[in-house]
Amino acid sequence: MSISNDLYPNASLPLERKDSGVPYVRQGLHVESYNDFDPLRHVIVGIADNQHIPEACPASNEKIPAGSPMRGGKAGRRTQESIERANECLNGFAKILEDRNIIVDRPGAVDWHERITTPDFSISSGFGVMPPRDCLLTMGKSMLMAPMSFRSRYFEYLAYVDLMREYFESDPNCMIEQAPRPRLSDDSFRMDYVAAYEYLSDAETMERSLRKEYSTKETDILFDAADVMRLGKDIFVQHGLTTNLAGIRWIKRKYESQGYRVHTLSFEDNHPIHIDATFCPLRPGLMLLNPNRPLFKGQREIFEKNDWEIVEAVSPAWDNPPPLCYSSTWLSMNTLILDHKTVCVEASETGQMEQFDKLGFDVVPVDLRDAYAFGGGLHCATADVWREGTCEDYFPNQFSGAHSLEHWEY
Ligand code: ABU
């Protein structure tokens, strides 16, 4: 498929390949990451090029408020002005990282304008490729493309296929992988729930969420990579709108056989989507918790029994997210940590910057708010390729039943 460069000025160029089609090796390239705080050496930063607002689908309906124009009223390409401004922010962020000698890659071009049709569903367009964190899970030396639940994001992994192929060729120990592809047919969702959802009050959606009842059923294996928090040997996964129990079971079977320990986490949140604006590791021994989304009873235990401190994030600077944004104001705590002492924070989030300063971090302000609507904050807009460091055991004090999946079975 040939794609106009005018629509994708920030996408990475097609790979240079040998006659056989094998990509040339990028010397020194290394894939490895076990957490979100060791020194960052190589990262992917998303792009806003040609991003679309797709029509709503069963999974996205649950996240987007009933009255929002993003339910379909505004379906179509985002305005050129907003795309250019978002790219200005994302490119500025990439430059800040490169100036610190961090290697930055950008996703490749995929035609998001095309209608997506599979044997199981059809939707007006793709989404875009601003938040690589949702799609890519770097676990040690493996990079895995996640089975996401929004129909518009079904083919998003294609934007990373060339990069992954190059990583595979350049680092002889790197593995590139894909989770089982979901079907996302109407059978994958509680369609009655999706219809009823329009009329539920906040209290009712909270009640459902506390019962761990979402629009996704257990038909497909579903998870977004941004629901997975990596802390060395321990992996914590949030069950919510974008990750079902089958997804958690799959993560558990895959990674526990490699020596990791997988735990579930749940928060009092009526729209639990992505853990990275809810509970964020800052450095070994220190977590940042969203005060509006407390941990379920008993879930602090593993942190407390291993001497981790949990601090509550300060309130965001803004009362509302920007227009046409899928995320909440809590993107204030969605930061990119560069090493144990340095953190990138959105530049308008002065309170959050002050809190990090008091916690002993050097704060790097990054102008990104005008890119929020395209898929999130600084953590969402990135995916780790390489962080220095090894797979540490930060939770040597394990105990039986700590966050076991069975607790939520129904
Ligand atoms: N992708 C992170 C979004 C989380 C939130 O809306 O709070």
PDB file of N, CA and C in Angstrom, residues 265-361:
ATOM      1  N   LEU A 265      -4.539  -6.082  39.901  1.00  0.00           N
ATOM      2  CA  LEU A 265      -4.793  -4.918  40.746  1.00  0.00           C
ATOM      3  C   LEU A 265      -6.138  -4.324  40.342  1.00  0.00           C
ATOM      4  N   SER A 266      -6.877  -3.818  41.331  1.00  0.00           N
ATOM      5  CA  SER A 266      -8.146  -3.162  41.034  1.00  0.00           C
ATOM      6  C   SER A 266      -8.267  -1.901  41.866  1.00  0.00           C
ATOM      7  N   PHE A 267      -8.944  -0.934  41.298  1.00  0.00           N
ATOM      8  CA  PHE A 267      -9.068   0.382  41.931  1.00  0.00           C
ATOM      9  C   PHE A 267     -10.537   0.785  41.928  1.00  0.00           C
ATOM     10  N   GLU A 268     -10.916   1.639  42.886  1.00  0.00           N
ATOM     11  CA  GLU A 268     -12.298   2.141  42.877  1.00  0.00           C
ATOM     12  C   GLU A 268     -12.392   3.234  41.820  1.00  0.00           C
ATOM     13  N   ASP A 269     -12.763   2.825  40.631  1.00  0.00           N
ATOM     14  CA  ASP A 269     -12.725   3.711  39.465  1.00  0.00           C
ATOM     15  C   ASP A 269     -13.869   3.260  38.566  1.00  0.00           C
ATOM     16  N   ASN A 270     -14.749   4.184  38.173  1.00  0.00           N
ATOM     17  CA  ASN A 270     -15.849   3.679  37.337  1.00  0.00           C
ATOM     18  C   ASN A 270     -15.471   3.498  35.874  1.00  0.00           C
ATOM     19  N   HIS A 271     -14.314   3.973  35.478  1.00  0.00           N
ATOM     20  CA  HIS A 271     -13.841   3.708  34.119  1.00  0.00           C
ATOM     21  C   HIS A 271     -12.385   3.247  34.159  1.00  0.00           C
ATOM     22  N   PRO A 272     -12.103   2.077  34.712  1.00  0.00           N
ATOM     23  CA  PRO A 272     -10.693   1.672  34.827  1.00  0.00           C
ATOM     24  C   PRO A 272     -10.092   1.329  33.463  1.00  0.00           C
ATOM     25  N   ILE A 273      -9.302   2.250  32.964  1.00  0.00           N
ATOM     26  CA  ILE A 273      -8.661   2.034  31.665  1.00  0.00           C
ATOM     27  C   ILE A 273      -7.222   2.516  31.775  1.00  0.00           C
ATOM     28  N   HIS A 274      -6.290   1.624  31.655  1.00  0.00           N
ATOM     29  CA  HIS A 274      -4.846   1.895  31.685  1.00  0.00           C
ATOM     30  C   HIS A 274      -4.412   2.290  33.097  1.00  0.00           C
ATOM     31  N   ILE A 275      -3.405   1.617  33.553  1.00  0.00           N
ATOM     32  CA  ILE A 275      -2.989   1.805  34.945  1.00  0.00           C
ATOM     33  C   ILE A 275      -2.099   3.038  35.127  1.00  0.00           C
ATOM     34  N   ASP A 276      -1.672   3.641  33.986  1.00  0.00           N
ATOM     35  CA  ASP A 276      -0.603   4.642  34.081  1.00  0.00           C
ATOM     36  C   ASP A 276      -1.071   6.071  34.374  1.00  0.00           C
ATOM     37  N   ALA A 277      -2.344   6.240  34.764  1.00  0.00           N
ATOM     38  CA  ALA A 277      -2.751   7.506  35.378  1.00  0.00           C
ATOM     39  C   ALA A 277      -3.451   7.178  36.698  1.00  0.00           C
ATOM     40  N   THR A 278      -3.139   6.019  37.232  1.00  0.00           N
ATOM     41  CA  THR A 278      -3.806   5.522  38.444  1.00  0.00           C
ATOM     42  C   THR A 278      -2.788   5.109  39.510  1.00  0.00           C
ATOM     43  N   PHE A 279      -1.794   4.328  39.108  1.00  0.00           N
ATOM     44  CA  PHE A 279      -0.828   3.799  40.086  1.00  0.00           C
ATOM     45  C   PHE A 279       0.502   3.674  39.335  1.00  0.00           C
ATOM     46  N   CYS A 280       1.448   4.552  39.678  1.00  0.00           N
ATOM     47  CA  CYS A 280       2.655   4.667  38.849  1.00  0.00           C
ATOM     48  C   CYS A 280       3.922   4.483  39.684  1.00  0.00           C
ATOM     49  N   PRO A 281       4.798   3.582  39.276  1.00  0.00           N
ATOM     50  CA  PRO A 281       6.082   3.439  39.969  1.00  0.00           C
ATOM     51  C   PRO A 281       6.971   4.632  39.654  1.00  0.00           C
ATOM     52  N   LEU A 282       7.621   5.189  40.687  1.00  0.00           N
ATOM     53  CA  LEU A 282       8.477   6.354  40.459  1.00  0.00           C
ATOM     54  C   LEU A 282       9.966   6.008  40.538  1.00  0.00           C
ATOM     55  N   ARG A 283      10.291   5.120  41.456  1.00  0.00           N
ATOM     56  CA  ARG A 283      11.658   4.598  41.593  1.00  0.00           C
ATOM     57  C   ARG A 283      11.539   3.392  42.511  1.00  0.00           C
ATOM     58  N   PRO A 284      12.577   2.579  42.653  1.00  0.00           N
ATOM     59  CA  PRO A 284      12.425   1.408  43.517  1.00  0.00           C
ATOM     60  C   PRO A 284      11.953   1.843  44.902  1.00  0.00           C
ATOM     61  N   GLY A 285      10.839   1.268  45.348  1.00  0.00           N
ATOM     62  CA  GLY A 285      10.336   1.560  46.684  1.00  0.00           C
ATOM     63  C   GLY A 285       9.321   2.683  46.755  1.00  0.00           C
ATOM     64  N   LEU A 286       8.973   3.312  45.633  1.00  0.00           N
ATOM     65  CA  LEU A 286       8.070   4.469  45.693  1.00  0.00           C
ATOM     66  C   LEU A 286       7.017   4.430  44.585  1.00  0.00           C
ATOM     67  N   MET A 287       5.730   4.480  45.019  1.00  0.00           N
ATOM     68  CA  MET A 287       4.598   4.469  44.070  1.00  0.00           C
ATOM     69  C   MET A 287       3.804   5.762  44.201  1.00  0.00           C
ATOM     70  N   LEU A 288       3.204   6.206  43.111  1.00  0.00           N
ATOM     71  CA  LEU A 288       2.312   7.365  43.108  1.00  0.00           C
ATOM     72  C   LEU A 288       0.897   6.863  42.825  1.00  0.00           C
ATOM     73  N   LEU A 289      -0.037   7.144  43.744  1.00  0.00           N
ATOM     74  CA  LEU A 289      -1.412   6.642  43.623  1.00  0.00           C
ATOM     75  C   LEU A 289      -2.386   7.795  43.381  1.00  0.00           C
ATOM     76  N   ASN A 290      -3.298   7.570  42.459  1.00  0.00           N
ATOM     77  CA  ASN A 290      -4.364   8.538  42.197  1.00  0.00           C
ATOM     78  C   ASN A 290      -5.326   8.541  43.398  1.00  0.00           C
ATOM     79  N   PRO A 291      -5.486   9.689  44.102  1.00  0.00           N
ATOM     80  CA  PRO A 291      -6.301   9.692  45.321  1.00  0.00           C
ATOM     81  C   PRO A 291      -7.784   9.451  45.042  1.00  0.00           C
ATOM     82  N   ASN A 292      -8.218   9.685  43.791  1.00  0.00           N
ATOM     83  CA  ASN A 292      -9.626   9.429  43.432  1.00  0.00           C
ATOM     84  C   ASN A 292      -9.874   7.980  43.039  1.00  0.00           C
ATOM     85  N   ARG A 293      -8.825   7.187  42.984  1.00  0.00           N
ATOM     86  CA  ARG A 293      -8.965   5.786  42.575  1.00  0.00           C
ATOM     87  C   ARG A 293      -8.235   4.890  43.571  1.00  0.00           C
ATOM     88  N   PRO A 294      -8.768   4.807  44.816  1.00  0.00           N
ATOM     89  CA  PRO A 294      -8.042   4.025  45.831  1.00  0.00           C
ATOM     90  C   PRO A 294      -7.926   2.558  45.449  1.00  0.00           C
ATOM     91  N   LEU A 295      -6.902   1.937  45.961  1.00  0.00           N
ATOM     92  CA  LEU A 295      -6.716   0.497  45.761  1.00  0.00           C
ATOM     93  C   LEU A 295      -7.810  -0.278  46.492  1.00  0.00           C
ATOM     94  N   PHE A 296      -8.232  -1.388  45.933  1.00  0.00           N
ATOM     95  CA  PHE A 296      -9.171  -2.264  46.632  1.00  0.00           C
ATOM     96  C   PHE A 296      -8.516  -2.752  47.921  1.00  0.00           C
ATOM     97  N   LYS A 297      -9.386  -3.076  48.876  1.00  0.00           N
ATOM     98  CA  LYS A 297      -8.922  -3.561  50.175  1.00  0.00           C
ATOM     99  C   LYS A 297      -7.939  -4.726  50.001  1.00  0.00           C
ATOM    100  N   GLY A 298      -6.871  -4.692  50.743  1.00  0.00           N
ATOM    101  CA  GLY A 298      -5.918  -5.804  50.732  1.00  0.00           C
ATOM    102  C   GLY A 298      -4.849  -5.678  49.655  1.00  0.00           C
ATOM    103  N   GLN A 299      -5.045  -4.728  48.730  1.00  0.00           N
ATOM    104  CA  GLN A 299      -4.108  -4.692  47.607  1.00  0.00           C
ATOM    105  C   GLN A 299      -2.856  -3.849  47.877  1.00  0.00           C
ATOM    106  N   ARG A 300      -2.865  -3.153  49.011  1.00  0.00           N
ATOM    107  CA  ARG A 300      -1.642  -2.431  49.387  1.00  0.00           C
ATOM    108  C   ARG A 300      -0.611  -3.384  49.981  1.00  0.00           C
ATOM    109  N   GLU A 301      -1.133  -4.520  50.443  1.00  0.00           N
ATOM    110  CA  GLU A 301      -0.348  -5.405  51.298  1.00  0.00           C
ATOM    111  C   GLU A 301       1.011  -5.777  50.705  1.00  0.00           C
ATOM    112  N   ILE A 302       1.006  -6.164  49.447  1.00  0.00           N
ATOM    113  CA  ILE A 302       2.275  -6.632  48.865  1.00  0.00           C
ATOM    114  C   ILE A 302       3.293  -5.490  48.802  1.00  0.00           C
ATOM    115  N   PHE A 303       2.792  -4.255  48.638  1.00  0.00           N
ATOM    116  CA  PHE A 303       3.714  -3.111  48.616  1.00  0.00           C
ATOM    117  C   PHE A 303       4.225  -2.837  50.028  1.00  0.00           C
ATOM    118  N   GLU A 304       3.284  -2.828  50.976  1.00  0.00           N
ATOM    119  CA  GLU A 304       3.676  -2.512  52.356  1.00  0.00           C
ATOM    120  C   GLU A 304       4.588  -3.587  52.938  1.00  0.00           C
ATOM    121  N   LYS A 305       4.290  -4.847  52.633  1.00  0.00           N
ATOM    122  CA  LYS A 305       5.120  -5.922  53.196  1.00  0.00           C
ATOM    123  C   LYS A 305       6.514  -5.956  52.577  1.00  0.00           C
ATOM    124  N   ASN A 306       6.714  -5.169  51.515  1.00  0.00           N
ATOM    125  CA  ASN A 306       8.041  -5.125  50.888  1.00  0.00           C
ATOM    126  C   ASN A 306       8.638  -3.722  50.970  1.00  0.00           C
ATOM    127  N   ASP A 307       8.123  -2.948  51.978  1.00  0.00           N
ATOM    128  CA  ASP A 307       8.663  -1.624  52.295  1.00  0.00           C
ATOM    129  C   ASP A 307       8.571  -0.616  51.155  1.00  0.00           C
ATOM    130  N   TRP A 308       7.532  -0.723  50.340  1.00  0.00           N
ATOM    131  CA  TRP A 308       7.297   0.308  49.337  1.00  0.00           C
ATOM    132  C   TRP A 308       6.437   1.400  49.965  1.00  0.00           C
ATOM    133  N   GLU A 309       6.754   2.646  49.646  1.00  0.00           N
ATOM    134  CA  GLU A 309       5.935   3.760  50.106  1.00  0.00           C
ATOM    135  C   GLU A 309       4.947   4.121  48.990  1.00  0.00           C
ATOM    136  N   ILE A 310       3.692   4.374  49.376  1.00  0.00           N
ATOM    137  CA  ILE A 310       2.687   4.798  48.393  1.00  0.00           C
ATOM    138  C   ILE A 310       2.296   6.233  48.722  1.00  0.00           C
ATOM    139  N   VAL A 311       2.594   7.171  47.801  1.00  0.00           N
ATOM    140  CA  VAL A 311       2.177   8.559  48.053  1.00  0.00           C
ATOM    141  C   VAL A 311       1.028   8.902  47.106  1.00  0.00           C
ATOM    142  N   GLU A 312       0.131   9.765  47.581  1.00  0.00           N
ATOM    143  CA  GLU A 312      -1.003  10.164  46.738  1.00  0.00           C
ATOM    144  C   GLU A 312      -0.597  11.340  45.868  1.00  0.00           C
ATOM    145  N   ALA A 313      -1.007  11.297  44.616  1.00  0.00           N
ATOM    146  CA  ALA A 313      -0.689  12.398  43.699  1.00  0.00           C
ATOM    147  C   ALA A 313      -1.480  13.639  44.081  1.00  0.00           C
ATOM    148  N   VAL A 314      -0.909  14.815  43.818  1.00  0.00           N
ATOM    149  CA  VAL A 314      -1.641  16.069  44.046  1.00  0.00           C
ATOM    150  C   VAL A 314      -2.690  16.225  42.944  1.00  0.00           C
ATOM    151  N   SER A 315      -3.627  17.128  43.153  1.00  0.00           N
ATOM    152  CA  SER A 315      -4.693  17.319  42.155  1.00  0.00           C
ATOM    153  C   SER A 315      -4.125  17.850  40.850  1.00  0.00           C
ATOM    154  N   PRO A 316      -4.751  17.477  39.732  1.00  0.00           N
ATOM    155  CA  PRO A 316      -4.305  18.010  38.445  1.00  0.00           C
ATOM    156  C   PRO A 316      -4.507  19.527  38.380  1.00  0.00           C
ATOM    157  N   ALA A 317      -3.793  20.187  37.479  1.00  0.00           N
ATOM    158  CA  ALA A 317      -3.918  21.636  37.339  1.00  0.00           C
ATOM    159  C   ALA A 317      -5.219  22.030  36.641  1.00  0.00           C
ATOM    160  N   TRP A 318      -5.810  21.101  35.909  1.00  0.00           N
ATOM    161  CA  TRP A 318      -6.963  21.428  35.068  1.00  0.00           C
ATOM    162  C   TRP A 318      -8.234  20.776  35.627  1.00  0.00           C
ATOM    163  N   ASP A 319      -9.386  21.486  35.420  1.00  0.00           N
ATOM    164  CA  ASP A 319     -10.671  20.900  35.847  1.00  0.00           C
ATOM    165  C   ASP A 319     -11.229  19.954  34.791  1.00  0.00           C
ATOM    166  N   ASN A 320     -10.820  20.155  33.554  1.00  0.00           N
ATOM    167  CA  ASN A 320     -11.340  19.325  32.467  1.00  0.00           C
ATOM    168  C   ASN A 320     -10.213  18.940  31.516  1.00  0.00           C
ATOM    169  N   PRO A 321     -10.364  17.784  30.853  1.00  0.00           N
ATOM    170  CA  PRO A 321      -9.392  17.473  29.805  1.00  0.00           C
ATOM    171  C   PRO A 321      -9.626  18.379  28.599  1.00  0.00           C
ATOM    172  N   PRO A 322      -8.686  18.465  27.662  1.00  0.00           N
ATOM    173  CA  PRO A 322      -8.929  19.282  26.467  1.00  0.00           C
ATOM    174  C   PRO A 322     -10.069  18.684  25.628  1.00  0.00           C
ATOM    175  N   PRO A 323     -10.646  19.477  24.710  1.00  0.00           N
ATOM    176  CA  PRO A 323     -11.750  18.956  23.890  1.00  0.00           C
ATOM    177  C   PRO A 323     -11.346  17.711  23.101  1.00  0.00           C
ATOM    178  N   LEU A 324     -12.308  16.844  22.887  1.00  0.00           N
ATOM    179  CA  LEU A 324     -12.138  15.633  22.067  1.00  0.00           C
ATOM    180  C   LEU A 324     -11.017  14.727  22.585  1.00  0.00           C
ATOM    181  N   CYS A 325     -10.926  14.667  23.920  1.00  0.00           N
ATOM    182  CA  CYS A 325      -9.874  13.861  24.551  1.00  0.00           C
ATOM    183  C   CYS A 325     -10.509  12.639  25.211  1.00  0.00           C
ATOM    184  N   TYR A 326      -9.912  11.483  25.038  1.00  0.00           N
ATOM    185  CA  TYR A 326     -10.442  10.249  25.623  1.00  0.00           C
ATOM    186  C   TYR A 326     -10.071  10.118  27.107  1.00  0.00           C
ATOM    187  N   SER A 327      -9.064  10.843  27.529  1.00  0.00           N
ATOM    188  CA  SER A 327      -8.498  10.599  28.867  1.00  0.00           C
ATOM    189  C   SER A 327      -9.014  11.594  29.893  1.00  0.00           C
ATOM    190  N   SER A 328      -8.701  11.330  31.154  1.00  0.00           N
ATOM    191  CA  SER A 328      -9.139  12.195  32.251  1.00  0.00           C
ATOM    192  C   SER A 328      -8.066  13.249  32.550  1.00  0.00           C
ATOM    193  N   THR A 329      -8.404  14.142  33.489  1.00  0.00           N
ATOM    194  CA  THR A 329      -7.426  15.175  33.881  1.00  0.00           C
ATOM    195  C   THR A 329      -6.220  14.568  34.595  1.00  0.00           C
ATOM    196  N   TRP A 330      -6.349  13.277  34.981  1.00  0.00           N
ATOM    197  CA  TRP A 330      -5.263  12.641  35.738  1.00  0.00           C
ATOM    198  C   TRP A 330      -4.065  12.276  34.861  1.00  0.00           C
ATOM    199  N   LEU A 331      -4.106  12.713  33.608  1.00  0.00           N
ATOM    200  CA  LEU A 331      -2.872  12.600  32.807  1.00  0.00           C
ATOM    201  C   LEU A 331      -1.767  13.419  33.466  1.00  0.00           C
ATOM    202  N   SER A 332      -2.159  14.245  34.453  1.00  0.00           N
ATOM    203  CA  SER A 332      -1.151  14.991  35.237  1.00  0.00           C
ATOM    204  C   SER A 332      -0.094  14.048  35.811  1.00  0.00           C
ATOM    205  N   MET A 333      -0.521  12.829  36.199  1.00  0.00           N
ATOM    206  CA  MET A 333       0.453  11.897  36.823  1.00  0.00           C
ATOM    207  C   MET A 333       0.977  10.868  35.824  1.00  0.00           C
ATOM    208  N   ASN A 334       0.697  11.083  34.540  1.00  0.00           N
ATOM    209  CA  ASN A 334       1.161  10.187  33.483  1.00  0.00           C
ATOM    210  C   ASN A 334       2.473  10.774  32.961  1.00  0.00           C
ATOM    211  N   THR A 335       3.568  10.351  33.588  1.00  0.00           N
ATOM    212  CA  THR A 335       4.862  11.007  33.328  1.00  0.00           C
ATOM    213  C   THR A 335       5.828  10.005  32.680  1.00  0.00           C
ATOM    214  N   LEU A 336       6.930  10.509  32.175  1.00  0.00           N
ATOM    215  CA  LEU A 336       7.972   9.595  31.688  1.00  0.00           C
ATOM    216  C   LEU A 336       9.192   9.752  32.582  1.00  0.00           C
ATOM    217  N   ILE A 337       9.579   8.667  33.224  1.00  0.00           N
ATOM    218  CA  ILE A 337      10.731   8.704  34.123  1.00  0.00           C
ATOM    219  C   ILE A 337      11.981   8.351  33.321  1.00  0.00           C
ATOM    220  N   LEU A 338      12.996   9.179  33.426  1.00  0.00           N
ATOM    221  CA  LEU A 338      14.210   8.961  32.622  1.00  0.00           C
ATOM    222  C   LEU A 338      15.257   8.170  33.396  1.00  0.00           C
ATOM    223  N   ASP A 339      15.260   8.308  34.710  1.00  0.00           N
ATOM    224  CA  ASP A 339      16.116   7.496  35.587  1.00  0.00           C
ATOM    225  C   ASP A 339      15.608   7.712  37.008  1.00  0.00           C
ATOM    226  N   HIS A 340      16.287   7.173  38.006  1.00  0.00           N
ATOM    227  CA  HIS A 340      15.723   7.195  39.365  1.00  0.00           C
ATOM    228  C   HIS A 340      15.585   8.611  39.931  1.00  0.00           C
ATOM    229  N   LYS A 341      16.181   9.600  39.230  1.00  0.00           N
ATOM    230  CA  LYS A 341      16.130  10.963  39.767  1.00  0.00           C
ATOM    231  C   LYS A 341      15.524  11.982  38.816  1.00  0.00           C
ATOM    232  N   THR A 342      15.129  11.543  37.618  1.00  0.00           N
ATOM    233  CA  THR A 342      14.712  12.518  36.604  1.00  0.00           C
ATOM    234  C   THR A 342      13.359  12.123  36.008  1.00  0.00           C
ATOM    235  N   VAL A 343      12.443  13.088  35.947  1.00  0.00           N
ATOM    236  CA  VAL A 343      11.109  12.774  35.435  1.00  0.00           C
ATOM    237  C   VAL A 343      10.626  13.882  34.491  1.00  0.00           C
ATOM    238  N   CYS A 344      10.024  13.479  33.373  1.00  0.00           N
ATOM    239  CA  CYS A 344       9.381  14.428  32.459  1.00  0.00           C
ATOM    240  C   CYS A 344       7.926  14.573  32.887  1.00  0.00           C
ATOM    241  N   VAL A 345       7.487  15.828  33.098  1.00  0.00           N
ATOM    242  CA  VAL A 345       6.115  16.107  33.535  1.00  0.00           C
ATOM    243  C   VAL A 345       5.522  17.136  32.566  1.00  0.00           C
ATOM    244  N   GLU A 346       4.215  17.054  32.306  1.00  0.00           N
ATOM    245  CA  GLU A 346       3.585  18.009  31.400  1.00  0.00           C
ATOM    246  C   GLU A 346       3.742  19.414  31.978  1.00  0.00           C
ATOM    247  N   ALA A 347       4.106  20.364  31.120  1.00  0.00           N
ATOM    248  CA  ALA A 347       4.576  21.669  31.591  1.00  0.00           C
ATOM    249  C   ALA A 347       3.520  22.490  32.324  1.00  0.00           C
ATOM    250  N   SER A 348       2.227  22.258  32.051  1.00  0.00           N
ATOM    251  CA  SER A 348       1.208  23.067  32.745  1.00  0.00           C
ATOM    252  C   SER A 348       0.860  22.483  34.119  1.00  0.00           C
ATOM    253  N   GLU A 349       1.368  21.304  34.428  1.00  0.00           N
ATOM    254  CA  GLU A 349       1.015  20.619  35.688  1.00  0.00           C
ATOM    255  C   GLU A 349       1.963  21.061  36.809  1.00  0.00           C
ATOM    256  N   THR A 350       1.804  22.313  37.212  1.00  0.00           N
ATOM    257  CA  THR A 350       2.754  22.898  38.157  1.00  0.00           C
ATOM    258  C   THR A 350       2.731  22.187  39.520  1.00  0.00           C
ATOM    259  N   GLY A 351       1.538  21.814  39.967  1.00  0.00           N
ATOM    260  CA  GLY A 351       1.421  21.126  41.265  1.00  0.00           C
ATOM    261  C   GLY A 351       2.149  19.785  41.229  1.00  0.00           C
ATOM    262  N   GLN A 352       1.961  19.061  40.135  1.00  0.00           N
ATOM    263  CA  GLN A 352       2.610  17.754  40.005  1.00  0.00           C
ATOM    264  C   GLN A 352       4.133  17.913  39.938  1.00  0.00           C
ATOM    265  N   MET A 353       4.573  18.984  39.261  1.00  0.00           N
ATOM    266  CA  MET A 353       6.024  19.223  39.193  1.00  0.00           C
ATOM    267  C   MET A 353       6.594  19.510  40.584  1.00  0.00           C
ATOM    268  N   GLU A 354       5.844  20.328  41.338  1.00  0.00           N
ATOM    269  CA  GLU A 354       6.303  20.641  42.711  1.00  0.00           C
ATOM    270  C   GLU A 354       6.379  19.380  43.564  1.00  0.00           C
ATOM    271  N   GLN A 355       5.375  18.510  43.416  1.00  0.00           N
ATOM    272  CA  GLN A 355       5.386  17.276  44.210  1.00  0.00           C
ATOM    273  C   GLN A 355       6.622  16.436  43.870  1.00  0.00           C
ATOM    274  N   PHE A 356       6.930  16.324  42.583  1.00  0.00           N
ATOM    275  CA  PHE A 356       8.124  15.552  42.203  1.00  0.00           C
ATOM    276  C   PHE A 356       9.397  16.205  42.753  1.00  0.00           C
ATOM    277  N   ASP A 357       9.415  17.524  42.708  1.00  0.00           N
ATOM    278  CA  ASP A 357      10.570  18.249  43.233  1.00  0.00           C
ATOM    279  C   ASP A 357      10.772  17.891  44.714  1.00  0.00           C
ATOM    280  N   LYS A 358       9.674  17.901  45.470  1.00  0.00           N
ATOM    281  CA  LYS A 358       9.751  17.570  46.907  1.00  0.00           C
ATOM    282  C   LYS A 358      10.156  16.112  47.115  1.00  0.00           C
ATOM    283  N   LEU A 359       9.809  15.260  46.151  1.00  0.00           N
ATOM    284  CA  LEU A 359      10.186  13.845  46.290  1.00  0.00           C
ATOM    285  C   LEU A 359      11.636  13.597  45.847  1.00  0.00           C
ATOM    286  N   GLY A 360      12.332  14.680  45.478  1.00  0.00           N
ATOM    287  CA  GLY A 360      13.764  14.567  45.188  1.00  0.00           C
ATOM    288  C   GLY A 360      14.093  14.346  43.715  1.00  0.00           C
ATOM    289  N   PHE A 361      13.124  14.610  42.836  1.00  0.00           N
ATOM    290  CA  PHE A 361      13.388  14.438  41.405  1.00  0.00           C
ATOM    291  C   PHE A 361      13.824  15.749  40.755  1.00  0.00           C
TER     292      PHE A 361
END
